[in-house]
Coordinates of C-alpha atoms and ligand atoms in Angstrom, one line a residue:
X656 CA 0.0 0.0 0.0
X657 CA 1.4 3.3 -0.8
X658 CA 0.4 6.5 -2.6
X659 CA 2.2 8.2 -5.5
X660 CA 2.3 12.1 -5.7
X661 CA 2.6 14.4 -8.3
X662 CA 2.4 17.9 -8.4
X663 CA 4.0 21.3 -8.5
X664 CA 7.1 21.8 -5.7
X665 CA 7.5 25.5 -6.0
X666 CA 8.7 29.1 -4.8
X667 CA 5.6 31.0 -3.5
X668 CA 5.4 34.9 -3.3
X669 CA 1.9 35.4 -1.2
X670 CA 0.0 38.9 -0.1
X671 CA -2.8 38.3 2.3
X672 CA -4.1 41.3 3.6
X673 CA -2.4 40.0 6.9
X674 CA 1.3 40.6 5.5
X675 CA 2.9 39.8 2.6
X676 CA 6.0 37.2 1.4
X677 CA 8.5 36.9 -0.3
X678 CA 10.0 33.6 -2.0
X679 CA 8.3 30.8 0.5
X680 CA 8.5 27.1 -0.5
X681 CA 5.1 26.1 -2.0
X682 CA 3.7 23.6 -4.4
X683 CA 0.6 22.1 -4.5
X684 CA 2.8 18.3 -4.2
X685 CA 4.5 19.9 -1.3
X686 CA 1.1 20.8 0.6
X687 CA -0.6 17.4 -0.3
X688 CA 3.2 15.4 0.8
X689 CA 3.3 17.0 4.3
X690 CA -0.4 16.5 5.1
X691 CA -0.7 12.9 3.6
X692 CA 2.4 12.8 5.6
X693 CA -0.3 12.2 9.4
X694 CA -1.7 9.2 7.8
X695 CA 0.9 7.0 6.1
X696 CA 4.4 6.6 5.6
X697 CA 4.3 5.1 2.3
X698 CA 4.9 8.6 0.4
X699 CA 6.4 8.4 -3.5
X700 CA 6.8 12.2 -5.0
X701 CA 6.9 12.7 -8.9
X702 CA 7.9 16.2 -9.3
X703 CA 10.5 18.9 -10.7
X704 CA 12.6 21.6 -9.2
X705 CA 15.5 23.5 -10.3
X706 CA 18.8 23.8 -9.1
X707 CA 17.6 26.9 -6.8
X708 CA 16.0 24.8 -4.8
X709 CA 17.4 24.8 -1.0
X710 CA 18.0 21.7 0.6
X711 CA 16.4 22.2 3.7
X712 CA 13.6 21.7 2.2
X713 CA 14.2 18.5 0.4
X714 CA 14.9 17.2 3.8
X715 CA 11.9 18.5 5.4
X716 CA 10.2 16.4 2.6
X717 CA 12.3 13.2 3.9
X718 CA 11.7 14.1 7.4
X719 CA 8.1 13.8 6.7
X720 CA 8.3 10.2 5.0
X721 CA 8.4 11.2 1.7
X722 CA 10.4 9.3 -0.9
X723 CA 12.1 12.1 -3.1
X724 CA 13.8 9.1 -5.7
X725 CA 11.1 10.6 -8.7
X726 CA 12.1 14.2 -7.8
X727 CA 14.3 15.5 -10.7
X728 CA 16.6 18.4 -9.5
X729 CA 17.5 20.5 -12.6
X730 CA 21.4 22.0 -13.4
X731 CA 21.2 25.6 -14.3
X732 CA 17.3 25.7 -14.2
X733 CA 14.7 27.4 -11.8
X734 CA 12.0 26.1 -9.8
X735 CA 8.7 26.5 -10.7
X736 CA 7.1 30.4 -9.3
X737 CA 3.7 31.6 -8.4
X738 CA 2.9 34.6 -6.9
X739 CA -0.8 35.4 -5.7
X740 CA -2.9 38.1 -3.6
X741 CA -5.8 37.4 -1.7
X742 CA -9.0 39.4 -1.5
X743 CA -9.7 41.0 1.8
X744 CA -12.4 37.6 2.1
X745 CA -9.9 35.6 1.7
X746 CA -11.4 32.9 -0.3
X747 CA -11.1 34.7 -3.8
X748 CA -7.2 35.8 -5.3
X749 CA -5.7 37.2 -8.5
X750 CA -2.5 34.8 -9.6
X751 CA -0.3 37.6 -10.0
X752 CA 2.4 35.6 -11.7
X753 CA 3.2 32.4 -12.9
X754 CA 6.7 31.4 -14.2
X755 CA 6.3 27.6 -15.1
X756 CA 10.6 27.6 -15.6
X757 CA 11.4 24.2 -14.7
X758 CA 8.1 22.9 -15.7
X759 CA 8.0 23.8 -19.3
X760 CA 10.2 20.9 -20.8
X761 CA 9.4 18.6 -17.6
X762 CA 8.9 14.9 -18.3
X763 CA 8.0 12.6 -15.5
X764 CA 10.2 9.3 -14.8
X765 CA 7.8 7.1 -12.5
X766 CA 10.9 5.2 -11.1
X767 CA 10.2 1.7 -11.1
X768 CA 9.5 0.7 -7.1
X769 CA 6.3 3.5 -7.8
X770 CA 4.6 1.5 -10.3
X771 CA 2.3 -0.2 -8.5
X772 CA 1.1 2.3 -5.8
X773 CA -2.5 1.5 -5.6
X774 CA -3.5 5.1 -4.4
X775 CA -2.5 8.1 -6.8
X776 CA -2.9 11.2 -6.1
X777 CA -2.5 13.8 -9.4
X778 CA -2.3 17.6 -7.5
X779 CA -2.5 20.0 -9.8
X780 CA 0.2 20.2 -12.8
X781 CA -0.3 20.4 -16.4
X782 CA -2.7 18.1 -17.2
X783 CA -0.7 16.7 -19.7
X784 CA 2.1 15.8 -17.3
X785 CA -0.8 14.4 -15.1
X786 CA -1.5 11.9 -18.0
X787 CA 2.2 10.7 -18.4
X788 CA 2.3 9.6 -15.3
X789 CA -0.7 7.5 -15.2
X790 CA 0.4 6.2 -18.2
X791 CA 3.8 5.1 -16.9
X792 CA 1.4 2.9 -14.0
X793 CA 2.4 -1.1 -14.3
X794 CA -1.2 -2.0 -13.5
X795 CA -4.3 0.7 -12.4
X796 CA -4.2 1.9 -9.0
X797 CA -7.0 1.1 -6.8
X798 CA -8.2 5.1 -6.7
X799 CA -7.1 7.7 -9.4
X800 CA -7.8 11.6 -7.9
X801 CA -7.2 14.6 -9.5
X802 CA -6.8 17.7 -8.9
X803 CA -6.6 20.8 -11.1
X804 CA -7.3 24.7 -11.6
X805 CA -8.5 27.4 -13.6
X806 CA -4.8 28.1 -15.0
X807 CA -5.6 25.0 -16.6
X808 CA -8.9 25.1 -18.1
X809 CA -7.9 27.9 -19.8
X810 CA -5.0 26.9 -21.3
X811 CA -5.4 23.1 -21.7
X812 CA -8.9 22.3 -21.8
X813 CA -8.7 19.6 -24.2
X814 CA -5.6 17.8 -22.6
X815 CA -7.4 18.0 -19.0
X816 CA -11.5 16.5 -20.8
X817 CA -8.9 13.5 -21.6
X818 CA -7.3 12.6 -18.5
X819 CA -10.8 13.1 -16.5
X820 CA -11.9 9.9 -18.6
X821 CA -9.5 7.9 -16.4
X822 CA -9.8 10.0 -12.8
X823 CA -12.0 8.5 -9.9
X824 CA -12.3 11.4 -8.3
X825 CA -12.0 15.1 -9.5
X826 CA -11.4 18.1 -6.3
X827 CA -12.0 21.5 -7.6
X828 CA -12.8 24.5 -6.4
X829 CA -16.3 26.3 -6.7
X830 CA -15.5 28.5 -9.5
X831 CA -13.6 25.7 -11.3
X832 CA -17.0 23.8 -11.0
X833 CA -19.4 26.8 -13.2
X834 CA -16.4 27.4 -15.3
X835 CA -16.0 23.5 -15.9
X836 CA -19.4 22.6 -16.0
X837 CA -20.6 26.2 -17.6
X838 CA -23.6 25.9 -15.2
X839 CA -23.9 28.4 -11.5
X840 CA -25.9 25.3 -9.5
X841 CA -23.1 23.4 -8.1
X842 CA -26.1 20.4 -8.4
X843 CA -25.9 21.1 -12.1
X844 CA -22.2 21.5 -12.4
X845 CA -21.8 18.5 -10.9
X846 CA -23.9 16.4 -13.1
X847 CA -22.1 17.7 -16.1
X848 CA -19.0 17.0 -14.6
X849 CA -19.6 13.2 -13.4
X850 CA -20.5 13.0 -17.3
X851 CA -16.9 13.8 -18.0
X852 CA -15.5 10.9 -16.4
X853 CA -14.8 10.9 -12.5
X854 CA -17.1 8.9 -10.9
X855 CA -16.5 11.4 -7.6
X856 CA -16.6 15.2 -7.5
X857 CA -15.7 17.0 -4.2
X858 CA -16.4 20.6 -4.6
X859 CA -14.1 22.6 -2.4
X860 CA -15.9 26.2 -1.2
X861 CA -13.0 27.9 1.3
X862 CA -14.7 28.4 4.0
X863 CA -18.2 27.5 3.0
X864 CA -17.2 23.5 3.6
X865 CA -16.9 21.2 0.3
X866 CA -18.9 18.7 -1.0
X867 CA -18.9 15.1 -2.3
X868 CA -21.0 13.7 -4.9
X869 CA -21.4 10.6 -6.8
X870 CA -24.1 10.1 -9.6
X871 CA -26.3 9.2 -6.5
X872 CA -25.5 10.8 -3.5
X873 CA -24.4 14.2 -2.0
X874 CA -22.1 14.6 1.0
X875 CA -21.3 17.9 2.4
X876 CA -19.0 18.6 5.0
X877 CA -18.5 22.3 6.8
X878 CA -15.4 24.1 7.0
X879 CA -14.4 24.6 10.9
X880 CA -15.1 28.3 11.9
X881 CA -11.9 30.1 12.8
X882 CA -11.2 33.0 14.0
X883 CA -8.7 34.3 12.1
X884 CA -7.6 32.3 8.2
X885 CA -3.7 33.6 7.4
X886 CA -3.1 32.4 4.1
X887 CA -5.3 30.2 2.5
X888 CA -3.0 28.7 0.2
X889 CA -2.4 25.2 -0.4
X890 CA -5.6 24.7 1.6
X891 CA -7.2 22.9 -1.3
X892 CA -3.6 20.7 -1.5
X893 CA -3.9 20.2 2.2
X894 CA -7.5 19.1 1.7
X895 CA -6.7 16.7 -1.0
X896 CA -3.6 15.2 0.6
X897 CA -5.9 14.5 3.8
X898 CA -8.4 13.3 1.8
X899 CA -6.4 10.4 0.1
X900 CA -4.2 9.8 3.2
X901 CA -6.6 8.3 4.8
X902 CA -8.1 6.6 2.0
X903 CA -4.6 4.7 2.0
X904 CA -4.4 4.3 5.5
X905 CA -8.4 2.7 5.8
X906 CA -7.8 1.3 2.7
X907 CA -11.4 1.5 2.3
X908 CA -12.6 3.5 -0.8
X909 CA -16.5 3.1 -0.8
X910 CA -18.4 6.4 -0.3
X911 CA -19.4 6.2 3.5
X912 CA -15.6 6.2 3.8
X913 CA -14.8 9.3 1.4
X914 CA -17.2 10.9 3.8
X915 CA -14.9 10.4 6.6
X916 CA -12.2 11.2 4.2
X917 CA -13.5 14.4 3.6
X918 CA -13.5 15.2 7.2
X919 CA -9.6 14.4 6.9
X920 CA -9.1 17.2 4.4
X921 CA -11.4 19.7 5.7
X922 CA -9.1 19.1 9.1
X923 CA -6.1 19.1 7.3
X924 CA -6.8 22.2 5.4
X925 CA -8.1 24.1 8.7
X926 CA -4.5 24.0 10.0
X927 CA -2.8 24.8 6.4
X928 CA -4.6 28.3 6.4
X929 CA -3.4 29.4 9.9
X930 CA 0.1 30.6 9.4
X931 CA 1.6 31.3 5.8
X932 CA 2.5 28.6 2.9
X933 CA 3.5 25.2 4.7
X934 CA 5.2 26.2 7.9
X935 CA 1.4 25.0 10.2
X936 CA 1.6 22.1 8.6
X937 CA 5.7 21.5 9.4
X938 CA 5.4 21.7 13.3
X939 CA 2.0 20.2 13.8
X940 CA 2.1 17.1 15.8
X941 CA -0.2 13.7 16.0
X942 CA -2.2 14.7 18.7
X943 CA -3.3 18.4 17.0
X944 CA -4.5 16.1 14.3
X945 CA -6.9 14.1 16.6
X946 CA -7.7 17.1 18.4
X947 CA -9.1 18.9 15.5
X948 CA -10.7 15.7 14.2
X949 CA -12.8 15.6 17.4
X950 CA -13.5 19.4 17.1
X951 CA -15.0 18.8 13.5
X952 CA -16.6 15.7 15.2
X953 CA -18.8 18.2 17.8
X954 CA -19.5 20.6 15.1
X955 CA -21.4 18.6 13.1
X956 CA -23.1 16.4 15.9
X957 CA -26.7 17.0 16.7
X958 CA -29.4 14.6 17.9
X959 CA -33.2 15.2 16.4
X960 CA -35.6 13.0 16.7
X961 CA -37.9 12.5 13.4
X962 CA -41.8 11.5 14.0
Ligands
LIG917 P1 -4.1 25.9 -3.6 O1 -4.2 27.2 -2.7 O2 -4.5 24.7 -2.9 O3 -4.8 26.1 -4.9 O4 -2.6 25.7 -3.9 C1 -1.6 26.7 -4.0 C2 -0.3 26.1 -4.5 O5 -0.5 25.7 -5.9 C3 0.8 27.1 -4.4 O6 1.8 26.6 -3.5 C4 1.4 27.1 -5.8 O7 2.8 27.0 -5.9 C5 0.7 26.0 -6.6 N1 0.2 26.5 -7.9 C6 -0.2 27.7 -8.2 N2 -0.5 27.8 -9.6 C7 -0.3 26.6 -10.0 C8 -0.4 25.9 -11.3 N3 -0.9 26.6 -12.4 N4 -0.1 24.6 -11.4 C9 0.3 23.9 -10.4 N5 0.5 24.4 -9.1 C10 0.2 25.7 -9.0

């Protein structure tokens, strides 16, 4: 058992109306790694980074369990860079720059000992790079997820329709969904959507919650109310990386158990936001986990009794 990563491991710049950055370590692998990371040990990253790329932080990866053999460090290149500034809400932001640099001419090597990871997790990366790796799987994992963004959509629609044939389950955000689905009703949008190929759709909504469908049922699950959200990024990477950690670890992937799953991420991504980029997510220990689990546990608890 063991779950194969891919995604971006990059330089953040961030502006929150809280403070502002400058080059932080980011990457939507990076976020899903370190909170997979509470759940199981069995961590294989597929990624790219250029020869800018401190060390430290390739050991904070190891530190956190993560095998870093598929992780191609670049001579005379730079790391992937996004910059982004967050509305004074905090769940909308304008990208403000993105300099793909190492991720341009990246191909991805699944190394040999990753071929047969029955849990892979796709985090958000051109979606053609996305589909090499799935391609490069010895047999088809037991769960396929995938998740993606606007940048995307808008620039490779027709790569990203293709790989959602093969995805078991899609995580985007709200606006992804109407730009996606080109319907407002997230109902709708998801309908379309499950036509497309996943046969699950979690809808992530900041701090509105997300939600889980399949072509039958609907699972919604709130964000926890805090009192103050730092930086949102990498909460939907968080989310994910929760989501499919303990998938792995239950090895259980039937929907009553994506429910619980989706209580994972929505824990996981309530720490991400509370200091900026990953460093909530570096020092948080075992026990914060369960505590917050049990927090999200009370939240939602309420007895009625129906007549
Ligand atoms: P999230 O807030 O969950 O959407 O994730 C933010 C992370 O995604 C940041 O750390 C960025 O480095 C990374 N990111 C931003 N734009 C892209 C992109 N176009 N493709 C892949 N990763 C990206």
């Amino acid at each position: 058992m063991s779950i194969l990563i891919v995604g971006t491991v990059a330089f953040d710049a961030i502006e929150t109306p809280f403070g502002k950055t400058d080059k932080i370590i980011g990457g939507a692998a990076t976020y899903i790694c370190l909170s997979s990371s509470f759940f199981t040990k069995n961590l294989n990253l597929v990624s790219v980074v250029g020869e800018d790329f401190p060390n430290s932080a390739i050991e904070m990866l190891k530190n956190h369990n993560v095998c870093i053999k598929g992780l191609q460090i670049k001579k005379g290149e730079k790391t992937f860079f996004w910059s982004g500034r967050y509305h004074n809400d905090m769940n909308t932001r304008d990208t403000l720059d993105t300099q793909l640099n190492v991720l341009e001419s990246f191909n991805p090597v699944v190394p040999e000992e990753y071929k047969e990871c029955n849990f892979l997790m796709l985090g958000n990366l051109m979606p053609l790079v996305q589909k090499k790796v799935l391609d490069q799987m010895k047999k088809r994992p037991k769960l396929i997820v995938l998740d993606t963004m606007n940048f995307w959509m808008d620039n490779f629609l027709e790569d990203l329709l293709d790989s959602l044939k093969e995805v078991d389950v899609l995580t985007i955000n709200d606006e992804e969904a109407r730009q996606l689905s080109g319907e407002y009703s997230l109902v709708k949008a998801a309908k379309v959507i499950l036509e497309m190929g996943p046969k699950y759709l979690i809808i992530k909504k900041g701090e509105h919650g997300a939600l889980l469908f399949n072509d039958k049922e609907v699972f919604f699950a709130p964000a926890l109310p805090l009192e103050d959200v730092f930086d949102p990024t990498g909460a939907g990477d968080s989310f994910a990386g929760g989501f499919i950690g303990y998938l792995e670890k239950t090895d259980d992937i039937s929907f009553e158990n994506m429910k619980r799953a989706v209580i994972h991420g929505s824990a996981m991504a309530s720490f991400c936001v509370e200091k900026f980029g990953t460093k909530k997510l570096e020092e948080l220990t075992d026990e914060d986990v369960e505590k917050r689990l049990q927090e999200f546990v009370d939240l939602v608890q309420f007895d009625i009794s129906l007549v």
